[in-house]
Short mmCIF file of C-alpha atoms and ligand atoms in Angstrom, two decimals:
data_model
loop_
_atom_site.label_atom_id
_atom_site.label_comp_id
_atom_site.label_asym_id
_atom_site.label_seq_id
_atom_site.Cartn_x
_atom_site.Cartn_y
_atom_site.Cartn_z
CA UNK Q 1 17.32 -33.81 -0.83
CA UNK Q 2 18.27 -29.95 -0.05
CA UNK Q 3 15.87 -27.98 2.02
CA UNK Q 4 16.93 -24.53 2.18
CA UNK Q 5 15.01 -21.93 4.88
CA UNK Q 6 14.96 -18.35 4.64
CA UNK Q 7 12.68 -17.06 7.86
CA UNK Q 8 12.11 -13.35 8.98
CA UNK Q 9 9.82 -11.62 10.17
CA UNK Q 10 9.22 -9.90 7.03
CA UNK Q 11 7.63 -6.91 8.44
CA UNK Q 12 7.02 -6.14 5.19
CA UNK Q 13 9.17 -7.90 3.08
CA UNK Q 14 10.89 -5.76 0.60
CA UNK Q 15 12.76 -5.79 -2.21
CA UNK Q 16 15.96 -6.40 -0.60
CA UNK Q 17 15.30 -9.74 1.14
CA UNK Q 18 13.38 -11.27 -2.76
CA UNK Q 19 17.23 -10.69 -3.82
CA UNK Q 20 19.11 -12.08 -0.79
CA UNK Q 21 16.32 -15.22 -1.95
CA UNK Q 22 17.09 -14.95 -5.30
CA UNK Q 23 20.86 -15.18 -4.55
CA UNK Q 24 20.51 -18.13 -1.83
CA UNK Q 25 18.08 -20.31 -4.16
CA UNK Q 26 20.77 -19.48 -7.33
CA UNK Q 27 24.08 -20.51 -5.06
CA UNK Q 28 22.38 -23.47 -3.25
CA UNK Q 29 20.06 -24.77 -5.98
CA UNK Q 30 17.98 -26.52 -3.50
CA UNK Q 31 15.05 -28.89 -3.78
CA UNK Q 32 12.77 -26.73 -2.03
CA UNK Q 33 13.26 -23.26 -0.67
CA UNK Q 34 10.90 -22.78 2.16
CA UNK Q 35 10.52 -18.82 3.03
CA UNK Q 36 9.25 -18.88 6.71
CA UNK Q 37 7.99 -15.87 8.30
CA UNK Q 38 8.15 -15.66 12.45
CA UNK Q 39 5.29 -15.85 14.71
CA UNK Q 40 6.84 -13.38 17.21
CA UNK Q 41 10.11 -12.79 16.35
CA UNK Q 42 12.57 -13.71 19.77
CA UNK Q 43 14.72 -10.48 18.99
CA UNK Q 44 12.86 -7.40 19.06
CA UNK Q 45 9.02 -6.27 19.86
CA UNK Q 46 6.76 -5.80 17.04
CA UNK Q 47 5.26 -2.19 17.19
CA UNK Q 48 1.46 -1.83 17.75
CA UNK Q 49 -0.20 -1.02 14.24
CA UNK Q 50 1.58 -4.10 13.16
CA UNK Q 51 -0.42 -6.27 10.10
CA UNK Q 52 -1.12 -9.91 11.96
CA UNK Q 53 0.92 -13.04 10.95
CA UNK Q 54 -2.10 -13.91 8.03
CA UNK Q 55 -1.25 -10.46 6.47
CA UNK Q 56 2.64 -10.95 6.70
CA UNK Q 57 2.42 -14.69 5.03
CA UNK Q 58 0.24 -12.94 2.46
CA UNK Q 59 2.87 -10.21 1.58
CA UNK Q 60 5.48 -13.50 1.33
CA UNK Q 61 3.40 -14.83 -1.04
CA UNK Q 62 3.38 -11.66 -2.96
CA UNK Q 63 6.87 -10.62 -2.09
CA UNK Q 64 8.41 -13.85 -3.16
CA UNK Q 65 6.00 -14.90 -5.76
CA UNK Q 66 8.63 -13.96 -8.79
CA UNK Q 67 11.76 -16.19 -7.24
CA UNK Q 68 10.82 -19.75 -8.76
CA UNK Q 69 10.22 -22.65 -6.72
CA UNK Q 70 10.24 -20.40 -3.13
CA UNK Q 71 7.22 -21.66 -0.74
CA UNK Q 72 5.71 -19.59 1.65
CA UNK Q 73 5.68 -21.56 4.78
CA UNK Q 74 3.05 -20.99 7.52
CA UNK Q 75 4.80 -23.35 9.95
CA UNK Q 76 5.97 -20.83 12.79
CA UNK Q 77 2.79 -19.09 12.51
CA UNK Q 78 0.93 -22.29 13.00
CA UNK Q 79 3.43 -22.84 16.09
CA UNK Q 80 2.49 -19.84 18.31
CA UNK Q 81 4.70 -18.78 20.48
CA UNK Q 82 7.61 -17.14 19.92
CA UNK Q 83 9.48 -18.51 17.06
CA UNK Q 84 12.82 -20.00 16.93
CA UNK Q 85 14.35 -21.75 14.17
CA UNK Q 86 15.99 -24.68 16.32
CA UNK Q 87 12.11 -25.63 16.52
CA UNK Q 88 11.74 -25.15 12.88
CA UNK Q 89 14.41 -27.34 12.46
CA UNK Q 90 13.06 -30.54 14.56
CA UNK Q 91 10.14 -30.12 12.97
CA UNK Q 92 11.65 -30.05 9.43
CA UNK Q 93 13.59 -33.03 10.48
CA UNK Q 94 10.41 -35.27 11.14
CA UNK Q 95 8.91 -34.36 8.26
CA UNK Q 96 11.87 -34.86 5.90
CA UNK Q 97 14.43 -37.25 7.78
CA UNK Q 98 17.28 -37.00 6.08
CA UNK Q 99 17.43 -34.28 4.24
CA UNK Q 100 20.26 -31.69 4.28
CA UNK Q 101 18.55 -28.73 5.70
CA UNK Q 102 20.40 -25.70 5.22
CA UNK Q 103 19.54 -22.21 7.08
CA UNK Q 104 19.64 -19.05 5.13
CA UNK Q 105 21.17 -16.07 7.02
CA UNK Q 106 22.97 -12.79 6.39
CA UNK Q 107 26.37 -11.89 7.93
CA UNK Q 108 25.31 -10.19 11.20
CA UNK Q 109 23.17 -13.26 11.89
CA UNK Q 110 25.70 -15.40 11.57
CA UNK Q 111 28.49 -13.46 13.46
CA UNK Q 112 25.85 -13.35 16.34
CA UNK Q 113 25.29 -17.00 15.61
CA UNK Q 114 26.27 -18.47 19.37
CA UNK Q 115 23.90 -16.23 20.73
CA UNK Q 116 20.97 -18.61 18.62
CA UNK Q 117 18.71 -20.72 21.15
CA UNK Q 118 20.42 -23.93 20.96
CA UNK Q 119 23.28 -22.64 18.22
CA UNK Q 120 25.07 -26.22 18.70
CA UNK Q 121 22.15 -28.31 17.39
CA UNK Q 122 22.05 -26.38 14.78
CA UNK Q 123 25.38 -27.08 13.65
CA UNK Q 124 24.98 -30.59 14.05
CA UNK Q 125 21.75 -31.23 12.17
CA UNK Q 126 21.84 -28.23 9.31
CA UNK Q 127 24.40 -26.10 7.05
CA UNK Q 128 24.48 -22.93 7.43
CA UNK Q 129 23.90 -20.74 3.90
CA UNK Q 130 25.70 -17.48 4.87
CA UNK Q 131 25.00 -14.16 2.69
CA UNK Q 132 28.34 -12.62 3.38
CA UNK Q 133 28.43 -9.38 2.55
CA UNK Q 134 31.33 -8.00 0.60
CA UNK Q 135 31.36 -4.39 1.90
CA UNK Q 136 32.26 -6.43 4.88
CA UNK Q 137 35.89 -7.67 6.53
CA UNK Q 138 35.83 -10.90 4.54
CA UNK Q 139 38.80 -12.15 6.89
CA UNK Q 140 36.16 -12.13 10.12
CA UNK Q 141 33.90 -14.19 7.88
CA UNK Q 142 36.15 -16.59 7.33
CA UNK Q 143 37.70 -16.56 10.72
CA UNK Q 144 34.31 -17.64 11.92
CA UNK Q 145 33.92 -20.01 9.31
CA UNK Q 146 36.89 -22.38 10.48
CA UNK Q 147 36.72 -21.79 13.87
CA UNK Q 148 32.89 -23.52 13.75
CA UNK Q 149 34.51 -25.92 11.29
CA UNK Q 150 36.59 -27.24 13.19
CA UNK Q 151 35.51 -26.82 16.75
CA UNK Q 152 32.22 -28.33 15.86
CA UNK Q 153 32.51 -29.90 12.27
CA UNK Q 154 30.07 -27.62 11.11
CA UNK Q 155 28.54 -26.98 7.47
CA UNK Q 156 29.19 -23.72 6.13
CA UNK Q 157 28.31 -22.27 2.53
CA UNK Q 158 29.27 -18.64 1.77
CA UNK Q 159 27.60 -17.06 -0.66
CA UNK Q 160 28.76 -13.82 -1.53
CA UNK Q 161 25.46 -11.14 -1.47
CA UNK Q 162 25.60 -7.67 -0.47
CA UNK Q 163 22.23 -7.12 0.82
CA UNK Q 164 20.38 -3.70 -0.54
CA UNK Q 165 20.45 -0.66 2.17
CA UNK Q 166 17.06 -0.87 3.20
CA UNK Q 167 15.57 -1.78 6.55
CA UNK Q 168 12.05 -3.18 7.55
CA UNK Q 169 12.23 -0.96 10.23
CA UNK Q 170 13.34 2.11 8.11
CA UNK Q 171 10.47 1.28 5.68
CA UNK Q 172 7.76 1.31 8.38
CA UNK Q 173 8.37 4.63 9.48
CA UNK Q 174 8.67 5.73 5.31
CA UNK Q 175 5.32 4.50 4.27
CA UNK Q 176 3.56 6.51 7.45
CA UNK Q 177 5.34 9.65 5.24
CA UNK Q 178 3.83 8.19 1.77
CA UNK Q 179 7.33 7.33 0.83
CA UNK Q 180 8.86 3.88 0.43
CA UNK Q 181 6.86 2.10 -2.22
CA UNK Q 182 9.76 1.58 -4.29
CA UNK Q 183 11.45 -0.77 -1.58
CA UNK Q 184 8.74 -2.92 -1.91
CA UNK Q 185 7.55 -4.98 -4.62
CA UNK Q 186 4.31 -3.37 -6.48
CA UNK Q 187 2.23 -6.16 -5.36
CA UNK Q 188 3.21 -5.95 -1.61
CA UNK Q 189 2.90 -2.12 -1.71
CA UNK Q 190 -0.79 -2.26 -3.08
CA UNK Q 191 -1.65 -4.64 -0.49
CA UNK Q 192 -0.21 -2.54 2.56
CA UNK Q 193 -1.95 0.77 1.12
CA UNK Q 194 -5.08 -0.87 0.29
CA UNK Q 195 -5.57 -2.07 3.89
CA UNK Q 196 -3.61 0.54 5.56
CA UNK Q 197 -0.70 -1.02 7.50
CA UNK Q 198 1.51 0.65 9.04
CA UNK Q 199 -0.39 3.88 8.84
CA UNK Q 200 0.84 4.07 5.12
CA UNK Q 201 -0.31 7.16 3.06
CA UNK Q 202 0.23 6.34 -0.66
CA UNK Q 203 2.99 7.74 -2.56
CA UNK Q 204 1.58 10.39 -4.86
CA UNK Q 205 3.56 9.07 -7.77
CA UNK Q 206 2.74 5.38 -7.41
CA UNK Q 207 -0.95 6.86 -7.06
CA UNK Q 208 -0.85 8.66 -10.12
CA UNK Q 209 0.43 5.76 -12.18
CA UNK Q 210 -1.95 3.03 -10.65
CA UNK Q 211 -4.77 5.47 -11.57
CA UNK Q 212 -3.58 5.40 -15.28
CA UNK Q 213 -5.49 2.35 -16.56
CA UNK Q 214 -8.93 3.78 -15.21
CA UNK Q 215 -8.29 6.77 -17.07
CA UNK Q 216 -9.43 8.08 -20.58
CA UNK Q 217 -7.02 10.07 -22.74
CA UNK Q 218 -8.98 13.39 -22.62
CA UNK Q 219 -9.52 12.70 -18.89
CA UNK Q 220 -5.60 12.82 -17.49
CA UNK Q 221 -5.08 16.50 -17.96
CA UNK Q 222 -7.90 17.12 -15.74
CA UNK Q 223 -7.48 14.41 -13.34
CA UNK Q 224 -3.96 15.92 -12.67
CA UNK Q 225 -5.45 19.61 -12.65
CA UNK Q 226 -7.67 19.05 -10.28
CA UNK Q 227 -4.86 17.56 -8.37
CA UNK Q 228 -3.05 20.37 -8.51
CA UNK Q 229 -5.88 22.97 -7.49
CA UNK Q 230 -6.86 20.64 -4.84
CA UNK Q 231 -2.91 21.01 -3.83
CA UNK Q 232 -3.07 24.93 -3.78
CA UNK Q 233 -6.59 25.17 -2.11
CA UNK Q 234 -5.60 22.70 0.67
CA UNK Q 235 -2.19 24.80 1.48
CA UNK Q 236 -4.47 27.69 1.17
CA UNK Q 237 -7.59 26.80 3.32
CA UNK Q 238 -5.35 24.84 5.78
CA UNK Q 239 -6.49 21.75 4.80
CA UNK Q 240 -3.49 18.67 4.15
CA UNK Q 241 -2.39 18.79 1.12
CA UNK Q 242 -2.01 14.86 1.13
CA UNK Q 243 -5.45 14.22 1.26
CA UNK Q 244 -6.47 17.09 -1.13
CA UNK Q 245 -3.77 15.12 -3.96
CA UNK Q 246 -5.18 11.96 -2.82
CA UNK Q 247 -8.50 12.65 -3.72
CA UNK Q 248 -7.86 14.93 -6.78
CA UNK Q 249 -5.75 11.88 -8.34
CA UNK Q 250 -8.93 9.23 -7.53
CA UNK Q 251 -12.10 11.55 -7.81
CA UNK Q 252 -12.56 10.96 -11.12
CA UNK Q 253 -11.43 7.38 -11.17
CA UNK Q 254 -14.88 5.26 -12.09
CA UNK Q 255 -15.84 7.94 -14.80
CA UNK Q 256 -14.75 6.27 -17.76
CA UNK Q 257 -17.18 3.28 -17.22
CA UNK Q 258 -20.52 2.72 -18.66
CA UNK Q 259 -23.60 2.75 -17.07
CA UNK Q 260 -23.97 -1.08 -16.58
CA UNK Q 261 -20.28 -1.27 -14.84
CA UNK Q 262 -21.42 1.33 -12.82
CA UNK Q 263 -24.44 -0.06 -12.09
CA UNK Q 264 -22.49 -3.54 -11.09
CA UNK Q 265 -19.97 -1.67 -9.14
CA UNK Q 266 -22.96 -0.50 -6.74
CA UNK Q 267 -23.86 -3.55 -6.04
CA UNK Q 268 -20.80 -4.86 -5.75
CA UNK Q 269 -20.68 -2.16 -3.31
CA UNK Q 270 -23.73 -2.02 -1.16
CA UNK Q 271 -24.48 1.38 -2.65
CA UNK Q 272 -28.08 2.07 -2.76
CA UNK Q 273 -30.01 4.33 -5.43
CA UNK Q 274 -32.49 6.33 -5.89
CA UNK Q 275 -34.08 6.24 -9.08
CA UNK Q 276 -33.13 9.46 -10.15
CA UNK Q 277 -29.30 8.60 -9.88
CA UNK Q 278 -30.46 5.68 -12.40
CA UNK Q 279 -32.19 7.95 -14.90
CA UNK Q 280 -28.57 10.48 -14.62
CA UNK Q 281 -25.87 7.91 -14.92
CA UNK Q 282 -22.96 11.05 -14.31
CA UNK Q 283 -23.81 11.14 -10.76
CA UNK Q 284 -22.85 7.35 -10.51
CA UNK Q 285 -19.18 8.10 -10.60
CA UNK Q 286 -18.58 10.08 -7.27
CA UNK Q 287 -20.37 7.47 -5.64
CA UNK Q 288 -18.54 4.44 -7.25
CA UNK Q 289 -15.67 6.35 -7.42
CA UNK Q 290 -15.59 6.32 -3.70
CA UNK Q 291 -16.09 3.04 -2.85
CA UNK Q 292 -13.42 1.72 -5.06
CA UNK Q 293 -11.03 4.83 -4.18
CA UNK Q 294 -11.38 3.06 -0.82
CA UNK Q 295 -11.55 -0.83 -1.49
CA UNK Q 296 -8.78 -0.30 -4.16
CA UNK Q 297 -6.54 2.08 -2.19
CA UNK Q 298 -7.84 2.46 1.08
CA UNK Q 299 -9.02 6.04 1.49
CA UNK Q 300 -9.21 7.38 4.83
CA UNK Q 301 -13.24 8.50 5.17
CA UNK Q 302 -12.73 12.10 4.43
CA UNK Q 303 -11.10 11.58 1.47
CA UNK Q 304 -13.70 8.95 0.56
CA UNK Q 305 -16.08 11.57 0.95
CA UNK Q 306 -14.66 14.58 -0.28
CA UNK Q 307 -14.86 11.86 -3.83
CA UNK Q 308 -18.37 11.12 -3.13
CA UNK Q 309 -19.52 14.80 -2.80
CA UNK Q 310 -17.95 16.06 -5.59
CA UNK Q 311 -19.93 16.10 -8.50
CA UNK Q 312 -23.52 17.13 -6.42
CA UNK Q 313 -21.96 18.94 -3.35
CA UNK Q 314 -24.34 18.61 -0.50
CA UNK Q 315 -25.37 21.29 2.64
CA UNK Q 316 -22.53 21.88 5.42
CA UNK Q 317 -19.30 19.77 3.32
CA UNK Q 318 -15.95 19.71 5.20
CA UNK Q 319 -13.44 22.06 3.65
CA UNK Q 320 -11.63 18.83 1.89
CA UNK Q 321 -14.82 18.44 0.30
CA UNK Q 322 -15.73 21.67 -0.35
CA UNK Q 323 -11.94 22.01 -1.42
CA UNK Q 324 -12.26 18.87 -3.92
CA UNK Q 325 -15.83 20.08 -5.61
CA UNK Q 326 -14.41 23.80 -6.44
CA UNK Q 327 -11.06 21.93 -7.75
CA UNK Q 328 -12.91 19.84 -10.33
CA UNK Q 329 -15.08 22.72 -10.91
CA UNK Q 330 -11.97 25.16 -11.74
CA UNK Q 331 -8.69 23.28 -12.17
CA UNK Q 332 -6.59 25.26 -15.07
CA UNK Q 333 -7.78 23.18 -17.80
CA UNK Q 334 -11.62 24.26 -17.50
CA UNK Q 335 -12.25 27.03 -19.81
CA UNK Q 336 -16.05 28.17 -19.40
CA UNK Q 337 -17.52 31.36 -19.09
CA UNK Q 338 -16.97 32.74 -15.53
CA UNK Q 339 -14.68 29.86 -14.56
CA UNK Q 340 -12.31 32.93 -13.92
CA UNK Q 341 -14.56 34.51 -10.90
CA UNK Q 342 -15.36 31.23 -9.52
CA UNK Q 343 -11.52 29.95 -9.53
CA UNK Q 344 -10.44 33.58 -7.71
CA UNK Q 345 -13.29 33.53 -5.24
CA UNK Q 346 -12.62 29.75 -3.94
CA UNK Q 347 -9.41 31.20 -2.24
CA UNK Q 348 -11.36 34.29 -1.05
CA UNK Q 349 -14.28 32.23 0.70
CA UNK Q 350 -15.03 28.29 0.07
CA UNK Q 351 -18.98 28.74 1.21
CA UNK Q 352 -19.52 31.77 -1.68
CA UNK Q 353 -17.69 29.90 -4.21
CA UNK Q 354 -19.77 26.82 -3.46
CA UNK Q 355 -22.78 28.99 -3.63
CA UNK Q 356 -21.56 30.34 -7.13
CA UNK Q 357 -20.23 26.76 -8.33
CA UNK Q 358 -23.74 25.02 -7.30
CA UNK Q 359 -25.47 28.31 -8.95
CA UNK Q 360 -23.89 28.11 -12.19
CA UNK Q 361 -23.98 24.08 -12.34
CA UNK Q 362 -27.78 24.30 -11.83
CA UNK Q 363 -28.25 26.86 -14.82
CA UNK Q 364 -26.01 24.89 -17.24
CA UNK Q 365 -28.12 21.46 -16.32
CA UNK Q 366 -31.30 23.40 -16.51
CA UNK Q 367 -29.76 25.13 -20.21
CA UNK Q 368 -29.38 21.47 -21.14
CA UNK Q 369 -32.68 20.38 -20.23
CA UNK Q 370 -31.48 18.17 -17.53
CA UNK Q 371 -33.38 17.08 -14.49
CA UNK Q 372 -31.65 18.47 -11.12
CA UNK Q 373 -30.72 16.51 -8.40
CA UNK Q 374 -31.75 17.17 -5.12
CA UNK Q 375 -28.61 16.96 -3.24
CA UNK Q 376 -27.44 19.34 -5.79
CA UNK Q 377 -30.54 21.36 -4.78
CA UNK Q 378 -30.09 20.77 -1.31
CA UNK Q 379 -26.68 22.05 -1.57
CA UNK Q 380 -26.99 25.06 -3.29
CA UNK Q 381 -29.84 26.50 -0.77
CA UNK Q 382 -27.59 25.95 2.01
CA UNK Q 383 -24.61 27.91 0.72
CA UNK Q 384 -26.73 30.26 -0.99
CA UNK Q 385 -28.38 30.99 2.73
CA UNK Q 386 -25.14 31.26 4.34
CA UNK Q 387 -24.31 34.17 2.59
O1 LIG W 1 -16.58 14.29 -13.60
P1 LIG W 1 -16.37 15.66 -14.12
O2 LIG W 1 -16.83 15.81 -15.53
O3 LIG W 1 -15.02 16.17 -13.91
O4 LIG W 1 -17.32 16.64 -13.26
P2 LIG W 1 -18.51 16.23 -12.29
O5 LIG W 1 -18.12 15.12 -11.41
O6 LIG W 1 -19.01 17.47 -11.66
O7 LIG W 1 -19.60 15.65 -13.26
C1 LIG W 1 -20.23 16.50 -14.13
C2 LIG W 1 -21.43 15.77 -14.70
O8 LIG W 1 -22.36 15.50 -13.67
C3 LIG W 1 -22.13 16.60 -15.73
O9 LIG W 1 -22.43 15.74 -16.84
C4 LIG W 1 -23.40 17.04 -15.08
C5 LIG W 1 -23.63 15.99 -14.04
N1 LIG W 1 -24.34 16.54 -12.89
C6 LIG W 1 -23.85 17.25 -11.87
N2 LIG W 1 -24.83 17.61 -11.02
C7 LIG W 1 -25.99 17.11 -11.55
C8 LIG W 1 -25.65 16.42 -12.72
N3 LIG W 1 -26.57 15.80 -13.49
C9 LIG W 1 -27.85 15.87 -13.09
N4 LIG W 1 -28.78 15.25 -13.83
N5 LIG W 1 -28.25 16.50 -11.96
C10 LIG W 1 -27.34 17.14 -11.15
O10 LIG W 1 -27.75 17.71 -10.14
FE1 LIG W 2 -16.40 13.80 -11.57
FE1 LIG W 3 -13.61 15.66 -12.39
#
């Protein structure tokens, strides 16, 4: 029986280690292939906003889900400490005596290899599965190679892999810009968003598409115009632009459900109603619109609540949510009568154009016989006082 080990600290795991897994499991065709991600990793200090050891063993699962027969092992998590595979390795020998164990490990790794906690064991009891990189001096390689062979009989597979140029490290400090989603798999990327690891802001583009399925036809254009008025109001007002896309691309993202999802999405949610909200089922959307904006993607709360204003508006809003209720109200597709003055005056002054906005929303509900809300009410007093 072959036991092949691929550990890491997988902090994420991207897209590059799945293939240097792919290629090891491929070459060594092993019976199992146990991925095992460090406790605390003996080499270098994780940073502070780190996800804890559950939330890296869930991204193995994720990251490795697609390369068949690959195990997500909890064993050096389980182990505390500070991790080091010649501990791995007794362990795995107890629990499968006699297998051939056989260490995954890319070229630097195994260059370094002497410097491993208790290297020589490790020669005696596993093989080593080398992913020797072919942009690399192939002749040090194999130098190595013999030397360990025959200084201490050692085990030695290479398996020609050029890993991908991509970094853990160098992806950390990407997803805190909103970049880096596409070193990651899909899966691993919604997870780190959704909860916010590494201070990751999602990337726009990823954003955009994962909003797609929520989305009726006749409701993209606008979703992406109010995007891109939220865009140009934030860069005017001073507001980030990041969070003015972010919430343009998910304010609108519960409308396309009916009144009983919505209904089931508030409780789901905790969200509590008033009966009125009931009786007008379009006001459900901001408000389940926000909580899944932020269960689904992990909204920051100002963005969560620039969503949950937008369709009422309320007295005193931030300027992200003022910024997000005039950009639904006038993004270039909306073509109503004054939509014109209202569009110019939200980058002369936010509290008159609210006043305006709330003013004409109030006489188009009341023109359609529709009952008004009271935080619309409440809303339009307050801006229609200030000035
Ligand atoms: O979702 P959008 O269509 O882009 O725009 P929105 O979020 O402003 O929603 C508009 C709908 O919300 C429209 O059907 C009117 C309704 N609405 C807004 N304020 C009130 C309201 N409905 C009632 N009954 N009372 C309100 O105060
Ligand atoms: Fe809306
Ligand atoms: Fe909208």
């Amino acid at each position: 029986m072959r036991i092949a080990i691929y550990g890491g600290s997988f902090n994420p795991p991207h897209i590059g280690h799945a293939e240097a897994a792919r290629a090891a499991c491929e070459a060594l065709d092993p019976d199992r292939f146990l991925i095992i991600p460090t406790n605390t990793p003996p080499h270098k200090e994780l940073e502070e906003n780190s996800p804890g050891p559950e939330a890296r063993l869930e991204f193995c699962r994720l990251a490795f889900a697609d390369i068949p027969g690959a195990e997500v092992s909890d064993m050096e998590i389980r182990r505390e400490g500070k991790s080091y595979s010649a501990d791995t390795v007794d362990a795995l020998r107890t629990e499968y005596p006699g297998a051939e164990l056989c260490i995954v490990m890319g070229t630097d790794m195994f260059l370094a290899f002497k410097s491993w906690y208790r290297w020589q064991y490790m020669l005696e009891t596993c093989t080593l599965a080398v992913l020797s990189r072919e942009d690399f001096d192939r002749r040090e390689i194999e130098e190595f190679k013999e030397e360990l062979e025959r200084d201490y009989e050692a085990n030695i597979i290479l398996i020609p892999h050029t890993p991908l140029p991509m970094s853990s490290t160098e992806i950390r400090g990407k997803l805190r810009l909103g970049l880096g989603a596409e070193d990651l798999s899909q899966a691993v990327y919604g997870c780190i968003v959704r909860n916010g690891y590494y201070d990751a802001k999602p990337d726009l583009s990823w954003l955009r598409q994962m909003v797609m399925p929520y989305l009726n036809d006749d409701r993209i254009a606008h979703v992406s115009g109010v995007e891109s008025q939220a865009v140009m109001l934030a860069m005017h007002w001073g507001e980030d632009p990041d969070k003015a896309a972010v919430a343009g691309i998910l304010h609108d993202v519960t409308k396309a459900l009916k009144k009983e999802k919505q209904l089931k999405l508030c409780e789901k949610y905790g969200i509590m109603l008033e009966n009125a909200e009931r009786e007008s089922p379009s006001l459900l959307h901001a408000r389940t619109g926000a909580a899944l904006a932020r269960d689904r993607f992990g909204v920051s709360d100002d963005i969560y609540d620039a969503i949950r204003w937008h369709t009422t508006g309320k007295p005193d809003m931030t300027t992200l949510e003022k910024i997000v209720y005039l950009a639904d109200y006038t993004e270039p597709t909306r073509d109503f009568e004054g939509v014109e003055e209202l569009r110019a005056l939200s980058f002369e002054d936010l509290d008159r154009a609210m006043a305006l906005g709330l003013k004409m929303s109030i006489e188009d509900l009341t023109a359609r016989g529709k009952p008004i809300f009271h935080d619309t009410m409440d809303a339009y007093k307050w801006y229609n006082n200030l000035n």
